[in-house]
Tab-separated table of C-alpha atoms in Angstrom:
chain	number	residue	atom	x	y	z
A	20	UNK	CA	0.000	0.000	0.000
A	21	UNK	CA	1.246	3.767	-0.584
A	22	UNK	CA	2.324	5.785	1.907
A	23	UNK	CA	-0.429	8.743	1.000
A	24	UNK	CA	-2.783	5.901	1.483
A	25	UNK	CA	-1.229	4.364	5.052
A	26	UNK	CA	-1.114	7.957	6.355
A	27	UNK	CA	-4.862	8.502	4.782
A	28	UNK	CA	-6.395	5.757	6.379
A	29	UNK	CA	-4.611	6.517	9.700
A	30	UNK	CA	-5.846	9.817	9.918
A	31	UNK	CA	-9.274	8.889	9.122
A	32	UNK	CA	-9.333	6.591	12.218
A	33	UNK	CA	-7.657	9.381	13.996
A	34	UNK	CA	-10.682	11.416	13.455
A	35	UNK	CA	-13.352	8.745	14.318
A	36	UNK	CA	-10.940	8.441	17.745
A	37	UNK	CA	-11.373	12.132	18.534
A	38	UNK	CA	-14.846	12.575	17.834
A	39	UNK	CA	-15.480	9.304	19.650
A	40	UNK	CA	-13.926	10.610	22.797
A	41	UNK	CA	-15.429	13.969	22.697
A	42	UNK	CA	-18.703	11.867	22.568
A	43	UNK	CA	-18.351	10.585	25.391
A	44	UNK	CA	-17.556	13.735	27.677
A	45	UNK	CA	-21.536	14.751	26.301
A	46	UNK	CA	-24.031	14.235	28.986
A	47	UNK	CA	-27.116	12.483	27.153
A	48	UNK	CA	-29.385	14.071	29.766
A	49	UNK	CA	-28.116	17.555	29.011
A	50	UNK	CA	-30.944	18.847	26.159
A	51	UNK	CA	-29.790	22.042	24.740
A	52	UNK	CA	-33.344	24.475	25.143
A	53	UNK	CA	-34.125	26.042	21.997
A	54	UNK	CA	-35.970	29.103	24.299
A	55	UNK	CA	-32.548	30.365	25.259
A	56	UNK	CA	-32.647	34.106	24.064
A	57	UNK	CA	-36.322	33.697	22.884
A	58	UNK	CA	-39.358	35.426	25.120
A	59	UNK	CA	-40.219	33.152	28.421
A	60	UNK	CA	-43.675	31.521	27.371
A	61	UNK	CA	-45.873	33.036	30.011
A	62	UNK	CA	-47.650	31.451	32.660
A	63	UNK	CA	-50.912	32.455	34.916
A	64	UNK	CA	-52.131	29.812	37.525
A	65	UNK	CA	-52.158	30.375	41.575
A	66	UNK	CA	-49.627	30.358	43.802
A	67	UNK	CA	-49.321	27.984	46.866
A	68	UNK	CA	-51.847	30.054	49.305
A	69	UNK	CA	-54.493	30.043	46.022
A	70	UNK	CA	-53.848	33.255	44.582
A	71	UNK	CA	-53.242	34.942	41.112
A	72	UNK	CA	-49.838	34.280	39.882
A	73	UNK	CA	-48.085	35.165	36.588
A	74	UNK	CA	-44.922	35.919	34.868
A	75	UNK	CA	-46.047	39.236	33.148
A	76	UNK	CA	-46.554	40.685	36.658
A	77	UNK	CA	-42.602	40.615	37.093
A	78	UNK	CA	-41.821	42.172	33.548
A	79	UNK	CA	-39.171	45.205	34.099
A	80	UNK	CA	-37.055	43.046	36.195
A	81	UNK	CA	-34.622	39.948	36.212
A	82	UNK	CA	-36.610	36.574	37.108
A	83	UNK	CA	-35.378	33.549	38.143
A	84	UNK	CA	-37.735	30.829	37.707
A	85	UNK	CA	-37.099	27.452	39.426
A	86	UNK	CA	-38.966	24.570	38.384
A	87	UNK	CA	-39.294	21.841	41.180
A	88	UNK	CA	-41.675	19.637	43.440
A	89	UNK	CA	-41.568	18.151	46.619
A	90	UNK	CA	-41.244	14.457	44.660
A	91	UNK	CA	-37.637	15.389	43.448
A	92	UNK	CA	-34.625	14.300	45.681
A	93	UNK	CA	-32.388	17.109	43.818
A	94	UNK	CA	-34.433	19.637	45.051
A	95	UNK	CA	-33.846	18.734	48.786
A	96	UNK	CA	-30.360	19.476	48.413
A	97	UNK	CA	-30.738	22.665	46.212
A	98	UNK	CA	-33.016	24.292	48.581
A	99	UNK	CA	-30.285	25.809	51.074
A	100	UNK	CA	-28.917	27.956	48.036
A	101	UNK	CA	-32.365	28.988	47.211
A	102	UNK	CA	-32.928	29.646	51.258
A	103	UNK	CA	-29.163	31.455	50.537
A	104	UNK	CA	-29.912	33.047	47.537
A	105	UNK	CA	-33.581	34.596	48.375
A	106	UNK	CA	-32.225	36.158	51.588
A	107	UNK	CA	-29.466	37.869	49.780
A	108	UNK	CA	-31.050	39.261	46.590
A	109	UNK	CA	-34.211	40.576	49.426
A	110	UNK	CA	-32.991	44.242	49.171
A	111	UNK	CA	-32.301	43.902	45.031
A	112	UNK	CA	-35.832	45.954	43.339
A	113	UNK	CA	-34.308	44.370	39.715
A	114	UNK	CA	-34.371	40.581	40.830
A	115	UNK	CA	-37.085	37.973	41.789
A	116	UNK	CA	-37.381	34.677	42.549
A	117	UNK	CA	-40.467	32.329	41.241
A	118	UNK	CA	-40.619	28.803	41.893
A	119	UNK	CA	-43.241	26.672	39.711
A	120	UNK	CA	-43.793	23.481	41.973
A	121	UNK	CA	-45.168	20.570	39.525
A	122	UNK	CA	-46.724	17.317	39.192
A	123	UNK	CA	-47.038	18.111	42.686
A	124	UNK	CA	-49.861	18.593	45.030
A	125	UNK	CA	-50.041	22.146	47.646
A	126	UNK	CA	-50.308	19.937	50.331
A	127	UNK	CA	-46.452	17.727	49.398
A	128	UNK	CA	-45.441	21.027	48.166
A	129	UNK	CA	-46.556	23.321	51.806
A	130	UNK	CA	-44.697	19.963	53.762
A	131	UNK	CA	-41.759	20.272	51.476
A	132	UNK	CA	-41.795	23.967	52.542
A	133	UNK	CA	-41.880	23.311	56.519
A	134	UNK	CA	-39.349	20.657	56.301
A	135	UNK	CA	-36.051	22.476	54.363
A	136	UNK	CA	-37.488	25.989	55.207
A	137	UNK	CA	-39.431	28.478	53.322
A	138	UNK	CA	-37.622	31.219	51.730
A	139	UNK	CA	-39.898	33.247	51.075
A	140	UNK	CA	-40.514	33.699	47.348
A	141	UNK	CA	-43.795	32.794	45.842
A	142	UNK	CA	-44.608	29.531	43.729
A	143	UNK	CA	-46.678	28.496	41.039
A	144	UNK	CA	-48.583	25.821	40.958
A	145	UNK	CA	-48.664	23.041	38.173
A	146	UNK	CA	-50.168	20.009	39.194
A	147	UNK	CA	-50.596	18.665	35.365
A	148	UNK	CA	-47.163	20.149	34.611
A	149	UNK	CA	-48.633	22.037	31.395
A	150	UNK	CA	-46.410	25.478	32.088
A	151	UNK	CA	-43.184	22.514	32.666
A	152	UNK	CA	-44.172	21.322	29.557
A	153	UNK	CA	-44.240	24.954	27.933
A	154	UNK	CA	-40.812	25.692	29.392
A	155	UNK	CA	-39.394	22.528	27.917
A	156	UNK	CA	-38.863	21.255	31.122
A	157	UNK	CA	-37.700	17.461	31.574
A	158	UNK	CA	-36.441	16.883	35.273
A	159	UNK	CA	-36.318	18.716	38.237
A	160	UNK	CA	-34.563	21.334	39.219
A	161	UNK	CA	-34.697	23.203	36.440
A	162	UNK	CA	-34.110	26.913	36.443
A	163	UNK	CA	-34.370	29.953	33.956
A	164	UNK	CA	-33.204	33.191	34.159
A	165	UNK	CA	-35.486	35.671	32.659
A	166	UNK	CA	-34.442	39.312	31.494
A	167	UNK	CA	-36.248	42.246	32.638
A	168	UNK	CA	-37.546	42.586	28.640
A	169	UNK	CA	-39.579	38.885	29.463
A	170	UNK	CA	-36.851	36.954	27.579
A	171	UNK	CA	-34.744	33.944	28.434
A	172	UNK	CA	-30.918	34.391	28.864
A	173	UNK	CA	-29.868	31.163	30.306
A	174	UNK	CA	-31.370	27.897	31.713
A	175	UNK	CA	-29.597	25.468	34.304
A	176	UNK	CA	-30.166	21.918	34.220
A	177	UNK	CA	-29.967	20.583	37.699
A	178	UNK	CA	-29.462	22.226	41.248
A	179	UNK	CA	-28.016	25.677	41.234
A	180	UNK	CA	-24.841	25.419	43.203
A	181	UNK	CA	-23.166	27.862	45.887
A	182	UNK	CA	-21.575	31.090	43.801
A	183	UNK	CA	-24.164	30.451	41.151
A	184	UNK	CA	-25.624	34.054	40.865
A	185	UNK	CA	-22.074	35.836	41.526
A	186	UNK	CA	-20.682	33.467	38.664
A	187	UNK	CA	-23.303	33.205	35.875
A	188	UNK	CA	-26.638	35.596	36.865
A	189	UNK	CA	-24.652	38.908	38.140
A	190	UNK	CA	-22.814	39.208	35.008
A	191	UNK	CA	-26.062	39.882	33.180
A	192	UNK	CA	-27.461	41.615	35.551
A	193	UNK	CA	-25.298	44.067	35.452
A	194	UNK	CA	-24.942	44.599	31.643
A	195	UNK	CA	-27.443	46.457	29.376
A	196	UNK	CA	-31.132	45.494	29.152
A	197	UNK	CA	-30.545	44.874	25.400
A	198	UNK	CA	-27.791	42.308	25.496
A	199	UNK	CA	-26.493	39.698	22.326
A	200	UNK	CA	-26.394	35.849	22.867
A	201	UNK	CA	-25.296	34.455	25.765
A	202	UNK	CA	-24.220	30.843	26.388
A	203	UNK	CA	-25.984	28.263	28.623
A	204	UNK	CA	-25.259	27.762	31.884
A	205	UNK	CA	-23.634	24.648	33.216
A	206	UNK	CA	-22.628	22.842	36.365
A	207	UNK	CA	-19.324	24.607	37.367
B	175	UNK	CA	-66.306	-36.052	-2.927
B	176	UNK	CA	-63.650	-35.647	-0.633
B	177	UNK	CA	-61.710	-33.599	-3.187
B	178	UNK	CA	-64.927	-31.525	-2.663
B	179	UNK	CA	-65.117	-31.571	0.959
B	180	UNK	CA	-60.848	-30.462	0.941
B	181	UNK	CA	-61.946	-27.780	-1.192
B	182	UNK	CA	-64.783	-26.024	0.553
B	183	UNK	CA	-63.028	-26.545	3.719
B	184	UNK	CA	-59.722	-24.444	2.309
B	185	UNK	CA	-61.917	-22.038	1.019
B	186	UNK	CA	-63.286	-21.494	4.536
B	187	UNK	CA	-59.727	-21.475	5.885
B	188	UNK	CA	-59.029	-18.520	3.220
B	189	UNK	CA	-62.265	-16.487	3.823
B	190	UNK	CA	-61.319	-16.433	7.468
B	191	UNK	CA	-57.505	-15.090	6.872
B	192	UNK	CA	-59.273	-12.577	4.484
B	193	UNK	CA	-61.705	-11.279	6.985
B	194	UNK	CA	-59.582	-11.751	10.341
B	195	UNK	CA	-57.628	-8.742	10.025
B	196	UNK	CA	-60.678	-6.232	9.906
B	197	UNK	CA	-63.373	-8.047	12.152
B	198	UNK	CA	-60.771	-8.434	15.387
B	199	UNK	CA	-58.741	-5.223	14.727
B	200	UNK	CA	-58.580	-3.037	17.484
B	201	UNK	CA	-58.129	-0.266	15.899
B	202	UNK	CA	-61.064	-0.556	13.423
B	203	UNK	CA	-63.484	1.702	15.308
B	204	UNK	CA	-60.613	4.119	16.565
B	205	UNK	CA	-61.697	7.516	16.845
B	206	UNK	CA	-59.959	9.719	14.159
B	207	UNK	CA	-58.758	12.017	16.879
B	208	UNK	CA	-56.925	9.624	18.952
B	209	UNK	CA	-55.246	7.768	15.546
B	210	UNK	CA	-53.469	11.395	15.056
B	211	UNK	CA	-52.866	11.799	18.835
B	212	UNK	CA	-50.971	8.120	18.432
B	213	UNK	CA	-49.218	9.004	15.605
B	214	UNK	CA	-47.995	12.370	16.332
B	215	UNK	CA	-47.211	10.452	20.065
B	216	UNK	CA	-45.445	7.843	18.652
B	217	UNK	CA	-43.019	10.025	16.851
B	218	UNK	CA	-41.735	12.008	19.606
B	219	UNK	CA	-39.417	11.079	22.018
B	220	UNK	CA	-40.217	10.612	25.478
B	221	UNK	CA	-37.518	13.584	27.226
B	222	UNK	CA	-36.398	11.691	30.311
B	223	UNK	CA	-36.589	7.842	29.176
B	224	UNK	CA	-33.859	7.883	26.357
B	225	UNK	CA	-34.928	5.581	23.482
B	226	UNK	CA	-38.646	5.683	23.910
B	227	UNK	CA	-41.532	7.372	22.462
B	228	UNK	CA	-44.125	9.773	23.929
B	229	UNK	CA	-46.681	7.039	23.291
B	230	UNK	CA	-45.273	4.005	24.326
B	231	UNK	CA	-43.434	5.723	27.736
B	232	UNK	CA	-44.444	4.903	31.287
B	233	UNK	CA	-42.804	8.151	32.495
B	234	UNK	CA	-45.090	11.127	34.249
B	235	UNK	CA	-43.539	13.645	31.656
B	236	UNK	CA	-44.787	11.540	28.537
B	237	UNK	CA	-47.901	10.525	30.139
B	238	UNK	CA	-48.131	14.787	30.473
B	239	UNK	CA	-46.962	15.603	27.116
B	240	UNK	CA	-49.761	12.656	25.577
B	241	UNK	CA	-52.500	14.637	27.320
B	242	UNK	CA	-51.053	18.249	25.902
B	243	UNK	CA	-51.134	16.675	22.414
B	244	UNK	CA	-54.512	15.281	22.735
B	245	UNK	CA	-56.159	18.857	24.190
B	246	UNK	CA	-54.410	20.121	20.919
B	247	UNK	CA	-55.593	17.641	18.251
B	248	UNK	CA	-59.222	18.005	20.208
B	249	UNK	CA	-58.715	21.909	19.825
B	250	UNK	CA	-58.315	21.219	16.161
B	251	UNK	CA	-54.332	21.904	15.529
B	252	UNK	CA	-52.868	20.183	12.894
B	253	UNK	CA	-49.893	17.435	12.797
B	254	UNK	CA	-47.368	19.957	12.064
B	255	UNK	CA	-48.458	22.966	14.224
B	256	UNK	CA	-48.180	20.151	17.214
B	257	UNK	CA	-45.170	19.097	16.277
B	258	UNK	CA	-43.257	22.525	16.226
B	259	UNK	CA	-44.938	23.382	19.921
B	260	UNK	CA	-42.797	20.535	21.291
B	261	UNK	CA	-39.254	21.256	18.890
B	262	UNK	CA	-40.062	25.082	19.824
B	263	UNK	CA	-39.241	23.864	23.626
B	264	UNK	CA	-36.898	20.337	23.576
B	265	UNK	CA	-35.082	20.980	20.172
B	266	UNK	CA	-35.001	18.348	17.458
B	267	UNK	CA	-34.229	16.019	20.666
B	268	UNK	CA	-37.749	15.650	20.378
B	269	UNK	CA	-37.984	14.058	17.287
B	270	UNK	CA	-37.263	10.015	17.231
B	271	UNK	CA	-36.982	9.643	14.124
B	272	UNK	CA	-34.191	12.835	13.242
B	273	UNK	CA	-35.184	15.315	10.650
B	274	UNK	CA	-32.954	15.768	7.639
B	275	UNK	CA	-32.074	19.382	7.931
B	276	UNK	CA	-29.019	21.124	9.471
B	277	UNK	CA	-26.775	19.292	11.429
B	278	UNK	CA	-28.245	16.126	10.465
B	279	UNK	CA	-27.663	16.450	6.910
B	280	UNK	CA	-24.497	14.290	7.886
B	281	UNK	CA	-26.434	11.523	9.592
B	282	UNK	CA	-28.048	10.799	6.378
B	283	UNK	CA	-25.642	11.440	4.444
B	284	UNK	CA	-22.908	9.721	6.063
B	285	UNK	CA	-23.405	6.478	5.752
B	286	UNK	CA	-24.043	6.256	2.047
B	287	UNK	CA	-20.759	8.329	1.447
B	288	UNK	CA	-18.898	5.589	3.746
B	289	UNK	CA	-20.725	3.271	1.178
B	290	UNK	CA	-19.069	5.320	-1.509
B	291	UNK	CA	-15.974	5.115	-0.372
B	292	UNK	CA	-16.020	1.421	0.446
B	293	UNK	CA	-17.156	0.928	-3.356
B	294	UNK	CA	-14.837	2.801	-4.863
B	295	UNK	CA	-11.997	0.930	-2.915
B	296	UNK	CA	-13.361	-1.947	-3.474
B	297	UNK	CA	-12.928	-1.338	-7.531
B	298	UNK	CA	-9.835	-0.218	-7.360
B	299	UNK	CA	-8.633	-3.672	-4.881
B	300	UNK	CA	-10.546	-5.833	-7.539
B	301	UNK	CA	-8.938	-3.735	-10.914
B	302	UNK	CA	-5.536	-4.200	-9.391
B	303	UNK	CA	-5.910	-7.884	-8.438
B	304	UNK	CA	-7.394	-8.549	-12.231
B	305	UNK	CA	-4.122	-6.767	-13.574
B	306	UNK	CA	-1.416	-9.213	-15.359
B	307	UNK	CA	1.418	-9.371	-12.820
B	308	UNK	CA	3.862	-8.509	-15.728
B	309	UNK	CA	2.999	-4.958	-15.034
B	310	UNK	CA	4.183	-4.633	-11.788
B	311	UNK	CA	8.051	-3.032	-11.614
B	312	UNK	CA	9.533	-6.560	-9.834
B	313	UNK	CA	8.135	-8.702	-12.380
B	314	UNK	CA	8.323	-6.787	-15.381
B	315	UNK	CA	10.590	-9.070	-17.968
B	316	UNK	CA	14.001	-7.822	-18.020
B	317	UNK	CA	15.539	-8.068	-21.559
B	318	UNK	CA	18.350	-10.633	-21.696
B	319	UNK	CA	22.118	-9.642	-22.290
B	320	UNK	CA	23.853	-11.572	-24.988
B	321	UNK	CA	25.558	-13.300	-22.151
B	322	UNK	CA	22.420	-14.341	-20.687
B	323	UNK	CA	20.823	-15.786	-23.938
B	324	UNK	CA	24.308	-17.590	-24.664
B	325	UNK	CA	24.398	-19.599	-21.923
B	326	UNK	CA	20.758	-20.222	-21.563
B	327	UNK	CA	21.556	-21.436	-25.428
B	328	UNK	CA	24.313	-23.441	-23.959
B	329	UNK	CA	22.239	-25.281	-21.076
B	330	UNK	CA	19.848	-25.962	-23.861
B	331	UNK	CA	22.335	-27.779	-25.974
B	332	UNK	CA	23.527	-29.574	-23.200
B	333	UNK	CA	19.911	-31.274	-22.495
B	334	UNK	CA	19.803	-34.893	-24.167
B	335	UNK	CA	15.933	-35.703	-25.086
């Protein structure tokens, strides 16, 4: 066999190799969300005490929305960032917190509260997990960060972790309301 | 008689093959609404379950996303309008069968290149094995020096028959 042909042939399994092996560093449960940078689809339902809840009320500030339930393990050892997190963003007028607790019931969801501590934030609820659905949610947690113009900058597949908002949410906070693209967030 | 009896009784046997399929069917009386809600489930791919479809999944999300699809087919929206709801939210992840546009242009593609390529190798193996060996450089015939020839003339003479 030629040489061009030896070196051809080894370079072509070369290339299988390396995209092989970057294959394998993918996470199959990591789904890339197509609303990234597109406008949050909006939701109206009632919060945990039975009253009118909705995204649009919050337009003109930075939402985060965290989609969990009192079913998902995940979420028990997320909540003392969120208990973290709502206590220090309390004084911040530009930032909110919304959790959407679904395929849950208010009564798993009030326990779930009592037990790991309430911090304070409202929640939506969505027992049939239609405004899940809507978000493109698959597993819980699940959180979005919303821009103050209703659109989403960045979602975060699983817990948010300690430093999250310095690292990844603070950034865009603090530049322009009419930012480009931004990357998706992912665990640190 | 018999050759009678053989007969009629095969001709039974046939009818009944012939008619099975539609009398026991399960699907015969389907409602038209839930045949599209099954087929527009059974091409999308339940999110959390890998390798499975929306239909056919156990899993609380697809058992979810089969009742969002059947409020919209009962509202009236078409195949296509339901389909882009869900790729508007999971991405072509959604689809289990992948679509032949972007990305996945290679997927398609690929395979029938590698064909290609394996062909094409193939005839050029096969065109070099049919070759005469003569016209490779090792056994190409070297033309013999008068010294050569005279004592291959020489060995010749030597050989009594």
């Amino acid at each position: 066999m030629k040489t061009i042909w030896k070196v051809t042939l080894l370079l072509g399994i070369a290339a299988i190799l390396v995209l092989f092996a970057l294959g394998l560093n993918n996470d199959p449960r990591m789904i890339p969300s197509p609303l990234v940078n597109r406008p949050a689809p909006d939701f109206a339902t009632t919060d945990l005490d039975g009253k009118p809840i909705s995204l649009a009320e919050h337009r003109g500030k930075w939402v985060l929305v965290n989609f969990w339930g009192s079913w998902c393990s995940s979420c028990v050892s997320e909540h003392p960032y969120l208990l973290e997190l709502a206590r220090k963003t309390r004084s911040r007028s530009d930032f909110v917190i919304l959790g959407v607790d679904f395929r849950d019931t208010e009564q798993g969801a009030k326990m779930f509260l009592a037990r790991n501590g309430n911090p304070g934030y409202r929640h939506a609820t969505d027992p049939e997990q239609k405004i899940a659905i809507d978000w493109g949610v698959y597993g819980a947690p699940e959180s979005y960060l919303v821009d103050p113009t209703g659109r989403i900058r960045l979602k975060q597949t699983g817990p948010l972790y300690a430093g999250w908002f310095e690292q990844v949410a603070l950034p865009l906070l603090q530049e322009s309301t009419t930012p480009t693209g931004t990357p998706q967030a992912g665990k640190p | 008689m018999k050759n009678r009896l053989l007969l009629m009784l095969l001709a039974v046997c046939v009818g009944m093959l012939w008619f099975a399929p539609a009398a026991f069917s399960v699907a015969r009386d389907e409602d038209p609404t839930e045949a599209l809600v099954r087929k527009i489930a059974k091409d999308l791919r339940c999110a959390v379950c890998q390798n499975q479809s929306v239909y056919e999944s156990n899993a609380d999300l697809a058992k979810d996303m089969l009742l969002i699809i059947r409020d919209k087919v009962r509202a009236g929206e078409d195949e296509a309008k339901i389909r882009d709801y869900f790729f508007q939210r999971y991405g072509d992840y959604i689809y289990l069968k992948p679509t032949g546009e972007g990305k996945n242009k290679i997927l398609w593609l690929a395979p029938f290149l590698g064909l290609l390529i394996g062909v094409a190798g193939l005839w050029t193996a096969i065109s070099r094995w049919r070759r005469p060996r003569t016209d490779t450089a090792e056994n190409a015939a070297t033309p013999l020096t008068p010294e050569v020839r005279e004592r291959i003339q020489k060995e010749l003479d030597q050989i009594q028959v």
